[in-house]
mmCIF file of C-alpha atoms in Angstrom:
data_model
loop_
_atom_site.group_PDB
_atom_site.id
_atom_site.type_symbol
_atom_site.label_atom_id
_atom_site.label_comp_id
_atom_site.label_asym_id
_atom_site.label_seq_id
_atom_site.Cartn_x
_atom_site.Cartn_y
_atom_site.Cartn_z
ATOM 1 C CA MET A 13 -4.412 17.189 -3.734
ATOM 2 C CA ALA A 14 -3.122 15.793 -7.146
ATOM 3 C CA PRO A 15 0.065 14.907 -5.612
ATOM 4 C CA CYS A 16 -1.910 12.490 -3.142
ATOM 5 C CA ARG A 17 -3.978 11.306 -5.739
ATOM 6 C CA LEU A 18 -0.979 10.172 -7.563
ATOM 7 C CA ILE A 19 0.913 8.916 -5.341
ATOM 8 C CA LEU A 20 -2.146 5.882 -4.425
ATOM 9 C CA LEU A 21 -2.322 5.361 -8.071
ATOM 10 C CA ILE A 22 1.423 4.502 -7.930
ATOM 11 C CA PHE A 23 1.662 2.240 -4.991
ATOM 12 C CA VAL A 24 -1.311 0.531 -5.587
ATOM 13 C CA LEU A 25 -0.371 -0.110 -9.541
ATOM 14 C CA SER A 26 2.656 -1.354 -7.747
ATOM 15 C CA PHE A 27 1.042 -4.205 -5.874
ATOM 16 C CA LEU A 28 -1.575 -4.991 -8.306
ATOM 17 C CA VAL A 29 0.677 -5.877 -11.173
ATOM 18 C CA SER A 30 2.399 -8.836 -9.199
ATOM 19 C CA SER A 31 0.712 -11.798 -9.612
ATOM 20 C CA LEU A 32 0.566 -15.223 -7.714
ATOM 21 C CA ASN A 33 0.966 -17.384 -10.976
ATOM 22 C CA ALA A 34 3.027 -20.419 -10.810
ATOM 23 C CA SER A 35 6.722 -18.466 -10.567
ATOM 24 C CA GLU A 36 9.929 -19.851 -12.677
ATOM 25 C CA GLY A 37 10.972 -21.408 -9.221
ATOM 26 C CA ASP A 38 8.229 -23.029 -8.209
ATOM 27 C CA ALA A 39 8.379 -25.998 -11.381
ATOM 28 C CA ASP A 40 12.673 -26.106 -10.414
ATOM 29 C CA PRO A 41 12.562 -29.285 -9.963
ATOM 30 C CA ILE A 42 15.548 -29.283 -7.650
ATOM 31 C CA TYR A 43 13.459 -27.083 -5.662
ATOM 32 C CA LYS A 44 10.211 -29.470 -5.508
ATOM 33 C CA ALA A 45 12.907 -32.020 -4.536
ATOM 34 C CA CYS A 46 13.892 -30.010 -1.385
ATOM 35 C CA LEU A 47 9.949 -29.441 -0.770
ATOM 36 C CA GLU A 48 8.746 -32.781 -0.263
ATOM 37 C CA GLU A 49 12.234 -33.863 1.472
ATOM 38 C CA CYS A 50 11.564 -31.136 3.914
ATOM 39 C CA GLU A 51 8.226 -32.065 4.412
ATOM 40 C CA LYS A 52 9.001 -35.581 5.217
ATOM 41 C CA SER A 53 11.953 -34.557 7.625
ATOM 42 C CA GLY A 54 11.060 -31.642 8.781
ATOM 43 C CA CYS A 55 15.018 -30.652 7.894
ATOM 44 C CA VAL A 56 16.818 -28.507 4.483
ATOM 45 C CA GLY A 57 20.476 -29.394 5.146
ATOM 46 C CA GLU A 58 21.498 -29.039 8.868
ATOM 47 C CA LYS A 59 18.642 -27.076 9.864
ATOM 48 C CA CYS A 60 15.389 -28.650 10.837
ATOM 49 C CA PHE A 61 12.602 -26.940 12.166
ATOM 50 C CA GLN A 62 10.932 -28.278 15.582
ATOM 51 C CA HIS A 63 6.894 -27.306 14.392
ATOM 52 C CA CYS A 64 7.519 -29.492 11.572
ATOM 53 C CA LYS A 65 6.572 -31.991 13.895
ATOM 54 C CA PHE A 66 2.373 -30.503 14.093
ATOM 55 C CA SER A 67 0.133 -29.781 11.317
ATOM 56 C CA SER A 68 -0.562 -26.472 9.809
ATOM 57 C CA ASP A 69 -3.430 -26.125 12.538
ATOM 58 C CA GLY A 70 -0.764 -26.193 15.449
ATOM 59 C CA LYS A 71 -2.089 -30.316 16.626
ATOM 60 C CA PRO A 72 1.111 -32.503 17.680
ATOM 61 C CA ILE A 73 1.798 -35.329 15.500
ATOM 62 C CA ASP A 74 4.421 -37.361 17.726
ATOM 63 C CA GLY A 75 5.806 -35.869 20.826
ATOM 64 C CA PRO A 76 4.899 -34.557 24.238
ATOM 65 C CA TRP A 77 2.393 -30.860 23.844
ATOM 66 C CA TYR A 78 5.229 -28.463 25.313
ATOM 67 C CA LEU A 79 7.065 -29.006 21.715
ATOM 68 C CA GLN A 80 3.961 -27.049 20.256
ATOM 69 C CA GLU A 81 4.928 -24.402 17.677
ATOM 70 C CA PRO A 82 6.035 -21.262 19.348
ATOM 71 C CA LEU A 83 3.479 -18.448 19.951
ATOM 72 C CA TYR A 84 5.188 -15.927 17.636
ATOM 73 C CA GLN A 85 5.092 -18.894 15.205
ATOM 74 C CA LYS A 86 1.909 -19.050 15.159
ATOM 75 C CA TRP A 87 1.169 -15.245 15.170
ATOM 76 C CA LYS A 88 2.830 -14.863 11.878
ATOM 77 C CA GLN A 89 1.143 -18.246 10.577
ATOM 78 C CA TRP A 90 4.526 -19.945 10.150
ATOM 79 C CA ASP A 91 3.974 -23.786 9.578
ATOM 80 C CA CYS A 92 5.641 -26.292 8.486
ATOM 81 C CA ARG A 93 4.983 -25.896 5.128
ATOM 82 C CA THR A 94 5.992 -22.202 4.153
ATOM 83 C CA ASP A 95 9.193 -22.830 6.574
ATOM 84 C CA CYS A 96 10.123 -25.695 3.946
ATOM 85 C CA GLN A 97 9.181 -23.031 1.351
ATOM 86 C CA TYR A 98 11.285 -20.350 2.046
ATOM 87 C CA HIS A 99 14.095 -22.218 3.522
ATOM 88 C CA CYS A 100 14.386 -24.595 0.179
ATOM 89 C CA MET A 101 13.910 -21.307 -1.702
ATOM 90 C CA ILE A 102 16.853 -19.760 0.236
ATOM 91 C CA THR A 103 19.036 -22.727 -0.906
ATOM 92 C CA ARG A 104 18.416 -22.913 -4.238
ATOM 93 C CA GLU A 105 19.167 -19.446 -4.862
ATOM 94 C CA GLU A 106 22.643 -19.560 -2.326
ATOM 95 C CA GLN A 107 22.647 -23.023 -5.192
ATOM 96 C CA ARG A 108 22.103 -20.402 -8.485
ATOM 97 C CA GLU A 109 24.362 -17.813 -6.966
ATOM 98 C CA LYS A 110 27.296 -19.724 -7.695
ATOM 99 C CA LEU A 111 26.266 -20.927 -10.578
ATOM 100 C CA GLY A 112 26.415 -16.993 -11.982
ATOM 101 C CA ASN A 113 22.626 -17.162 -12.534
ATOM 102 C CA LYS A 114 20.075 -14.676 -11.826
ATOM 103 C CA PRO A 115 17.552 -14.856 -8.984
ATOM 104 C CA ILE A 116 14.205 -16.005 -9.539
ATOM 105 C CA LYS A 117 10.520 -15.630 -8.390
ATOM 106 C CA TYR A 118 8.994 -18.097 -6.262
ATOM 107 C CA HIS A 119 4.983 -18.433 -5.531
ATOM 108 C CA GLY A 120 5.165 -14.773 -7.307
ATOM 109 C CA LYS A 121 7.580 -13.181 -5.047
ATOM 110 C CA TRP A 122 11.481 -12.599 -5.339
ATOM 111 C CA PRO A 123 12.944 -14.527 -2.786
ATOM 112 C CA PHE A 124 13.302 -11.955 -0.009
ATOM 113 C CA GLN A 125 15.316 -12.703 3.296
ATOM 114 C CA ARG A 126 13.418 -12.910 6.578
ATOM 115 C CA VAL A 127 13.781 -10.668 9.513
ATOM 116 C CA TYR A 128 12.728 -11.919 12.498
ATOM 117 C CA GLY A 129 9.638 -13.382 10.728
ATOM 118 C CA ILE A 130 9.428 -10.768 8.899
ATOM 119 C CA GLN A 131 8.707 -11.030 4.793
ATOM 120 C CA GLU A 132 9.838 -7.919 2.947
ATOM 121 C CA PRO A 133 11.317 -5.779 6.332
ATOM 122 C CA VAL A 134 12.184 -3.046 4.147
ATOM 123 C CA ALA A 135 9.244 -2.191 2.278
ATOM 124 C CA VAL A 136 7.205 -2.753 6.213
ATOM 125 C CA ALA A 137 10.044 -0.181 7.714
ATOM 126 C CA PHE A 138 8.431 2.401 4.481
ATOM 127 C CA SER A 139 5.648 1.603 4.668
ATOM 128 C CA ALA A 140 5.571 2.530 8.439
ATOM 129 C CA LEU A 141 7.417 5.685 7.763
ATOM 130 C CA SER A 142 4.767 6.592 5.256
ATOM 131 C CA LEU A 143 2.201 6.026 8.198
ATOM 132 C CA ALA A 144 4.259 8.378 10.381
ATOM 133 C CA VAL A 145 4.133 10.942 7.757
ATOM 134 C CA GLN A 146 0.625 10.717 6.386
ATOM 135 C CA PHE A 147 -0.077 10.957 10.627
ATOM 136 C CA HIS A 148 2.122 14.112 10.635
ATOM 137 C CA GLY A 149 0.804 16.032 7.581
ATOM 138 C CA TRP A 150 -2.889 15.595 8.599
ATOM 139 C CA LEU A 151 -2.356 16.598 12.158
ATOM 140 C CA SER A 152 -0.467 19.413 10.395
ATOM 141 C CA PHE A 153 -3.642 19.756 8.313
ATOM 142 C CA PHE A 154 -5.932 20.093 11.702
ATOM 143 C CA ILE A 155 -4.004 22.609 13.023
ATOM 144 C CA LEU A 156 -3.163 24.831 10.342
ATOM 145 C CA LEU A 157 -7.095 24.720 9.972
ATOM 146 C CA ASN A 158 -8.153 24.866 13.886
ATOM 147 C CA TYR A 159 -5.567 27.106 15.836
ATOM 148 C CA LYS A 160 -3.890 29.295 12.921
ATOM 149 C CA LEU A 161 -6.502 30.130 10.259
ATOM 150 C CA PRO A 162 -9.492 32.309 11.144
ATOM 151 C CA LEU A 163 -12.939 30.139 11.733
ATOM 152 C CA ARG A 164 -16.267 31.021 10.957
ATOM 153 C CA PRO A 165 -18.944 32.557 13.678
ATOM 154 C CA ASP A 166 -19.902 28.816 14.416
ATOM 155 C CA LYS A 167 -16.502 27.693 15.161
ATOM 156 C CA LYS A 168 -16.347 26.305 11.680
ATOM 157 C CA THR A 169 -13.857 26.372 9.096
ATOM 158 C CA TYR A 170 -13.958 28.361 6.181
ATOM 159 C CA TYR A 171 -12.208 25.536 3.937
ATOM 160 C CA GLU A 172 -14.590 23.466 2.271
ATOM 161 C CA TYR A 173 -13.574 20.125 2.162
ATOM 162 C CA THR A 174 -11.954 19.789 5.724
ATOM 163 C CA CYS A 175 -14.299 17.456 6.323
ATOM 164 C CA LEU A 176 -13.373 15.286 3.035
ATOM 165 C CA TRP A 177 -9.288 15.347 3.648
ATOM 166 C CA HIS A 178 -10.077 14.104 7.211
ATOM 167 C CA ILE A 179 -12.183 11.180 5.649
ATOM 168 C CA TYR A 180 -8.780 10.473 3.402
ATOM 169 C CA ALA A 181 -6.788 11.204 5.753
ATOM 170 C CA ILE A 182 -8.342 8.150 8.574
ATOM 171 C CA LEU A 183 -8.087 5.983 4.573
ATOM 172 C CA ALA A 184 -4.644 6.708 3.689
ATOM 173 C CA MET A 185 -3.428 5.967 6.995
ATOM 174 C CA ASN A 186 -5.742 2.228 7.266
ATOM 175 C CA PHE A 187 -4.343 1.555 3.829
ATOM 176 C CA TRP A 188 -0.112 2.005 4.662
ATOM 177 C CA PHE A 189 -1.353 0.289 7.703
ATOM 178 C CA TRP A 190 -2.661 -2.783 5.956
ATOM 179 C CA SER A 191 0.235 -2.122 3.734
ATOM 180 C CA ALA A 192 2.844 -2.676 6.543
ATOM 181 C CA ILE A 193 0.907 -5.855 7.511
ATOM 182 C CA PHE A 194 0.742 -7.256 4.368
ATOM 183 C CA HIS A 195 4.952 -6.651 3.478
ATOM 184 C CA SER A 196 5.145 -8.430 6.488
ATOM 185 C CA ARG A 197 3.062 -11.675 6.218
ATOM 186 C CA ASP A 198 1.295 -12.441 3.115
ATOM 187 C CA VAL A 199 -1.486 -14.674 3.940
ATOM 188 C CA GLU A 200 -5.124 -14.448 2.757
ATOM 189 C CA LEU A 201 -6.319 -12.191 5.177
ATOM 190 C CA THR A 202 -3.596 -9.470 5.145
ATOM 191 C CA GLU A 203 -3.814 -9.727 1.434
ATOM 192 C CA LYS A 204 -7.660 -8.901 0.970
ATOM 193 C CA LEU A 205 -7.604 -6.206 3.845
ATOM 194 C CA ASP A 206 -4.520 -4.637 1.818
ATOM 195 C CA TYR A 207 -5.950 -4.525 -1.860
ATOM 196 C CA SER A 208 -9.752 -3.359 0.276
ATOM 197 C CA SER A 209 -7.785 -0.555 1.485
ATOM 198 C CA ALA A 210 -6.347 0.241 -1.490
ATOM 199 C CA VAL A 211 -9.450 0.102 -3.263
ATOM 200 C CA ALA A 212 -11.389 1.976 -1.247
ATOM 201 C CA LEU A 213 -8.923 4.830 -1.118
ATOM 202 C CA VAL A 214 -8.683 5.323 -5.008
ATOM 203 C CA GLY A 215 -12.133 4.974 -5.270
ATOM 204 C CA TYR A 216 -12.693 8.154 -2.613
ATOM 205 C CA SER A 217 -9.467 10.114 -3.586
ATOM 206 C CA LEU A 218 -11.946 9.774 -7.320
ATOM 207 C CA ILE A 219 -14.278 11.198 -5.973
ATOM 208 C CA LEU A 220 -12.399 14.018 -3.968
ATOM 209 C CA ALA A 221 -10.770 14.387 -7.099
ATOM 210 C CA ILE A 222 -14.253 15.206 -9.065
ATOM 211 C CA LEU A 223 -15.221 17.476 -5.985
ATOM 212 C CA ARG A 224 -12.239 19.877 -5.676
ATOM 213 C CA VAL A 225 -11.804 20.049 -9.088
ATOM 214 C CA PHE A 226 -15.225 21.234 -10.335
ATOM 215 C CA ASP A 227 -15.579 23.426 -6.796
ATOM 216 C CA LEU A 228 -18.938 20.968 -5.908
ATOM 217 C CA ARG A 229 -19.938 22.422 -2.658
ATOM 218 C CA ASP A 230 -23.222 21.350 -1.632
ATOM 219 C CA GLU A 231 -24.374 18.461 -0.218
ATOM 220 C CA ALA A 232 -27.087 16.972 -3.637
ATOM 221 C CA SER A 233 -24.323 17.949 -5.913
ATOM 222 C CA ARG A 234 -21.514 15.513 -3.859
ATOM 223 C CA VAL A 235 -23.969 12.531 -2.842
ATOM 224 C CA MET A 236 -24.955 12.966 -6.684
ATOM 225 C CA VAL A 237 -21.161 12.122 -7.388
ATOM 226 C CA ALA A 238 -20.456 10.370 -4.888
ATOM 227 C CA ALA A 239 -23.837 7.740 -4.378
ATOM 228 C CA PRO A 240 -22.314 5.868 -7.631
ATOM 229 C CA LEU A 241 -18.566 5.710 -7.116
ATOM 230 C CA VAL A 242 -19.139 4.474 -3.541
ATOM 231 C CA ALA A 243 -21.774 2.015 -4.970
ATOM 232 C CA PHE A 244 -19.196 0.800 -7.283
ATOM 233 C CA VAL A 245 -16.215 0.487 -4.978
ATOM 234 C CA THR A 246 -18.522 -1.204 -2.205
ATOM 235 C CA THR A 247 -19.632 -3.710 -5.029
ATOM 236 C CA HIS A 248 -16.078 -4.114 -6.335
ATOM 237 C CA ILE A 249 -14.869 -4.821 -2.805
ATOM 238 C CA LEU A 250 -17.189 -7.236 -1.780
ATOM 239 C CA TYR A 251 -16.746 -9.316 -5.114
ATOM 240 C CA LEU A 252 -13.272 -9.538 -3.851
ATOM 241 C CA ASN A 253 -13.502 -10.988 -0.818
ATOM 242 C CA PHE A 254 -16.261 -13.056 -1.306
ATOM 243 C CA TYR A 255 -16.448 -14.211 -4.674
ATOM 244 C CA LYS A 256 -12.774 -14.232 -6.617
ATOM 245 C CA LEU A 257 -9.870 -12.091 -5.624
ATOM 246 C CA ASP A 258 -9.157 -11.598 -9.099
ATOM 247 C CA TYR A 259 -6.183 -10.125 -9.838
ATOM 248 C CA GLY A 260 -6.800 -8.941 -13.243
ATOM 249 C CA LEU A 261 -9.937 -7.137 -12.671
ATOM 250 C CA ASN A 262 -8.893 -5.548 -9.722
ATOM 251 C CA MET A 263 -6.179 -3.988 -11.163
ATOM 252 C CA LYS A 264 -7.941 -2.438 -14.340
ATOM 253 C CA VAL A 265 -10.592 -1.530 -12.218
ATOM 254 C CA CYS A 266 -7.785 0.563 -9.901
ATOM 255 C CA MET A 267 -6.135 1.934 -13.239
ATOM 256 C CA ALA A 268 -9.188 3.419 -14.662
ATOM 257 C CA MET A 269 -10.437 5.098 -11.555
ATOM 258 C CA GLY A 270 -6.511 6.079 -11.179
ATOM 259 C CA VAL A 271 -6.173 7.533 -14.899
ATOM 260 C CA ALA A 272 -9.433 8.909 -14.379
ATOM 261 C CA GLN A 273 -7.921 11.320 -11.442
ATOM 262 C CA LEU A 274 -4.719 12.280 -13.470
ATOM 263 C CA LEU A 275 -6.655 13.297 -16.418
ATOM 264 C CA ILE A 276 -8.843 15.355 -13.902
ATOM 265 C CA TRP A 277 -5.734 16.515 -11.907
ATOM 266 C CA GLY A 278 -3.762 17.146 -15.157
ATOM 267 C CA ILE A 279 -6.072 19.567 -16.673
ATOM 268 C CA TRP A 280 -6.932 21.191 -13.964
ATOM 269 C CA ALA A 281 -3.104 22.401 -13.487
ATOM 270 C CA GLY A 282 -3.257 23.238 -16.778
ATOM 271 C CA ILE A 283 -6.316 25.662 -16.579
ATOM 272 C CA THR A 284 -6.259 26.825 -13.083
ATOM 273 C CA SER A 285 -4.530 30.131 -11.147
ATOM 274 C CA HIS A 286 -3.940 28.424 -7.744
ATOM 275 C CA PRO A 287 -0.583 29.889 -6.491
ATOM 276 C CA SER A 288 0.744 25.535 -6.085
ATOM 277 C CA ARG A 289 -0.317 24.619 -9.541
ATOM 278 C CA TRP A 290 3.432 24.028 -9.988
ATOM 279 C CA LYS A 291 3.409 21.327 -7.408
ATOM 280 C CA VAL A 292 0.323 19.549 -8.883
ATOM 281 C CA TRP A 293 3.251 19.491 -12.466
ATOM 282 C CA LEU A 294 6.261 18.520 -9.686
ATOM 283 C CA PHE A 295 4.270 15.628 -8.688
ATOM 284 C CA VAL A 296 3.123 14.101 -12.129
ATOM 285 C CA VAL A 297 6.407 14.436 -13.684
ATOM 286 C CA TRP A 298 8.159 13.006 -10.430
ATOM 287 C CA GLY A 299 5.505 10.383 -10.091
ATOM 288 C CA SER A 300 5.327 9.203 -13.644
ATOM 289 C CA LEU A 301 9.091 8.367 -13.277
ATOM 290 C CA VAL A 302 8.502 6.278 -10.306
ATOM 291 C CA VAL A 303 6.260 4.564 -12.330
ATOM 292 C CA PHE A 304 8.936 2.964 -13.894
ATOM 293 C CA LEU A 305 10.277 1.184 -11.163
ATOM 294 C CA GLU A 306 6.867 -0.819 -11.238
ATOM 295 C CA ILE A 307 7.776 -1.735 -14.869
ATOM 296 C CA TYR A 308 11.304 -2.160 -14.372
ATOM 297 C CA ASP A 309 10.565 -5.467 -12.199
ATOM 298 C CA PHE A 310 14.052 -6.217 -10.671
ATOM 299 C CA PRO A 311 15.023 -8.935 -8.088
ATOM 300 C CA PRO A 312 16.275 -7.670 -3.981
ATOM 301 C CA TYR A 313 19.167 -6.412 -3.446
ATOM 302 C CA LYS A 314 21.363 -8.683 -1.318
ATOM 303 C CA GLY A 315 17.507 -10.264 -0.544
ATOM 304 C CA PHE A 316 16.449 -6.957 0.474
ATOM 305 C CA VAL A 317 15.498 -3.975 -1.702
ATOM 306 C CA ASP A 318 13.437 -4.369 -5.191
ATOM 307 C CA ALA A 319 11.718 -1.990 -6.812
ATOM 308 C CA HIS A 320 9.066 -1.802 -4.953
ATOM 309 C CA ALA A 321 11.218 -1.360 -2.149
ATOM 310 C CA LEU A 322 12.053 2.024 -3.734
ATOM 311 C CA TRP A 323 8.866 2.694 -4.530
ATOM 312 C CA HIS A 324 7.919 2.877 -0.629
ATOM 313 C CA ALA A 325 11.039 5.153 -0.061
ATOM 314 C CA VAL A 326 10.146 7.530 -2.918
ATOM 315 C CA SER A 327 6.357 7.322 -1.765
ATOM 316 C CA ILE A 328 7.673 9.144 1.560
ATOM 317 C CA PRO A 329 8.987 12.613 0.496
ATOM 318 C CA LEU A 330 5.699 12.739 -1.879
ATOM 319 C CA THR A 331 3.728 11.957 0.909
ATOM 320 C CA TYR A 332 4.824 15.013 2.941
ATOM 321 C CA PHE A 333 5.149 17.579 0.136
ATOM 322 C CA CYS A 334 1.567 16.080 -0.580
ATOM 323 C CA TRP A 335 -0.198 17.315 3.015
ATOM 324 C CA SER A 336 1.980 20.583 1.932
ATOM 325 C CA PHE A 337 -0.130 21.239 -1.028
ATOM 326 C CA VAL A 338 -3.494 20.535 0.999
ATOM 327 C CA GLN A 339 -2.302 22.924 3.795
ATOM 328 C CA ASP A 340 -1.557 25.622 0.730
ATOM 329 C CA ASP A 341 -5.768 24.669 -0.788
ATOM 330 C CA ALA A 342 -6.668 25.545 2.875
ATOM 331 C CA GLU A 343 -5.124 28.567 3.097
ATOM 332 C CA PHE A 344 -5.758 29.725 -0.373
ATOM 333 C CA ARG A 345 -9.294 29.166 -0.298
ATOM 334 C CA THR A 346 -9.451 30.748 3.498
ATOM 335 C CA SER A 347 -8.109 33.285 2.346
ATOM 336 C CA THR A 348 -10.299 33.652 -1.162
ATOM 337 C CA LEU A 349 -13.386 33.348 0.809
ATOM 338 C CA LEU A 350 -12.159 35.880 3.266
ATOM 339 C CA LYS A 351 -12.401 38.837 0.959
ATOM 340 C CA LYS A 352 -15.339 38.143 -0.709
ATOM 341 C CA ILE A 353 -16.801 38.381 2.653
ATOM 342 C CA LYS A 354 -15.259 42.214 3.471
#
């Protein structure tokens, strides 16, 4: 279970570290001039945008109704201003590249190349793959418990953490789903859903770490541990969504919960006799190295692959091995309980 906690920590930190404050590209005079001209004329160079004849809410400024912004553009919320920002950014970066200058950030983000309206296609693809691997791992876990391992007389599993892992799987798949949506199109709604799902998952993961490491099996003990953490995480999510989306505070909260998990699992791996404890150490070491992909932030290669996208790629095998450890744990705990019964 430690590998899963580590995967979550690194992924959450990977996008929480990024800030949406003013970037160097925003202050570039050539970029700003391009943006102003585009919003007036609806063109960047020879490329013009039909929907620039409409306001951001889709109402026509000039021309007949059938020239309205295409439905797929409305769904992606690409309006005149966002298209101007994108094409001015790409044009400016092409100019800078010819002068031998390195890429810079605009509006808090690197200059990515769109593909069919998707902002970060590589990150979206890897998020989708991680979602698929997450589902495969959960399904394998479900089949193992219900069809391969022995069941109690009441048809329930011997593994005491079955229900907790099912909840984790739902939260994890929800997390990867909104990660893919967020990287597809970064707007206020998708951003809040992405952050909220991440905070919910990292908070729940801390609860699960405590319950498993300290072997808390009775309901009273579990409630005593979970209740204050659930209250804290719920309050934090409400704060982000309805008061202020504070990126700095959110990063600190997630870092605190993530570091707490790493300490808990690291100590446990050092003292336990679990036959698969080596997997915990493998993921701790591997995951620690992966963090450097976010610390050493670099612009996207050819406008597609940056450090964050590479992290998404690395998370795919990590997710697979995570569920491998969970299945080992289920087999180990079931075997231990059966031996005690006999």
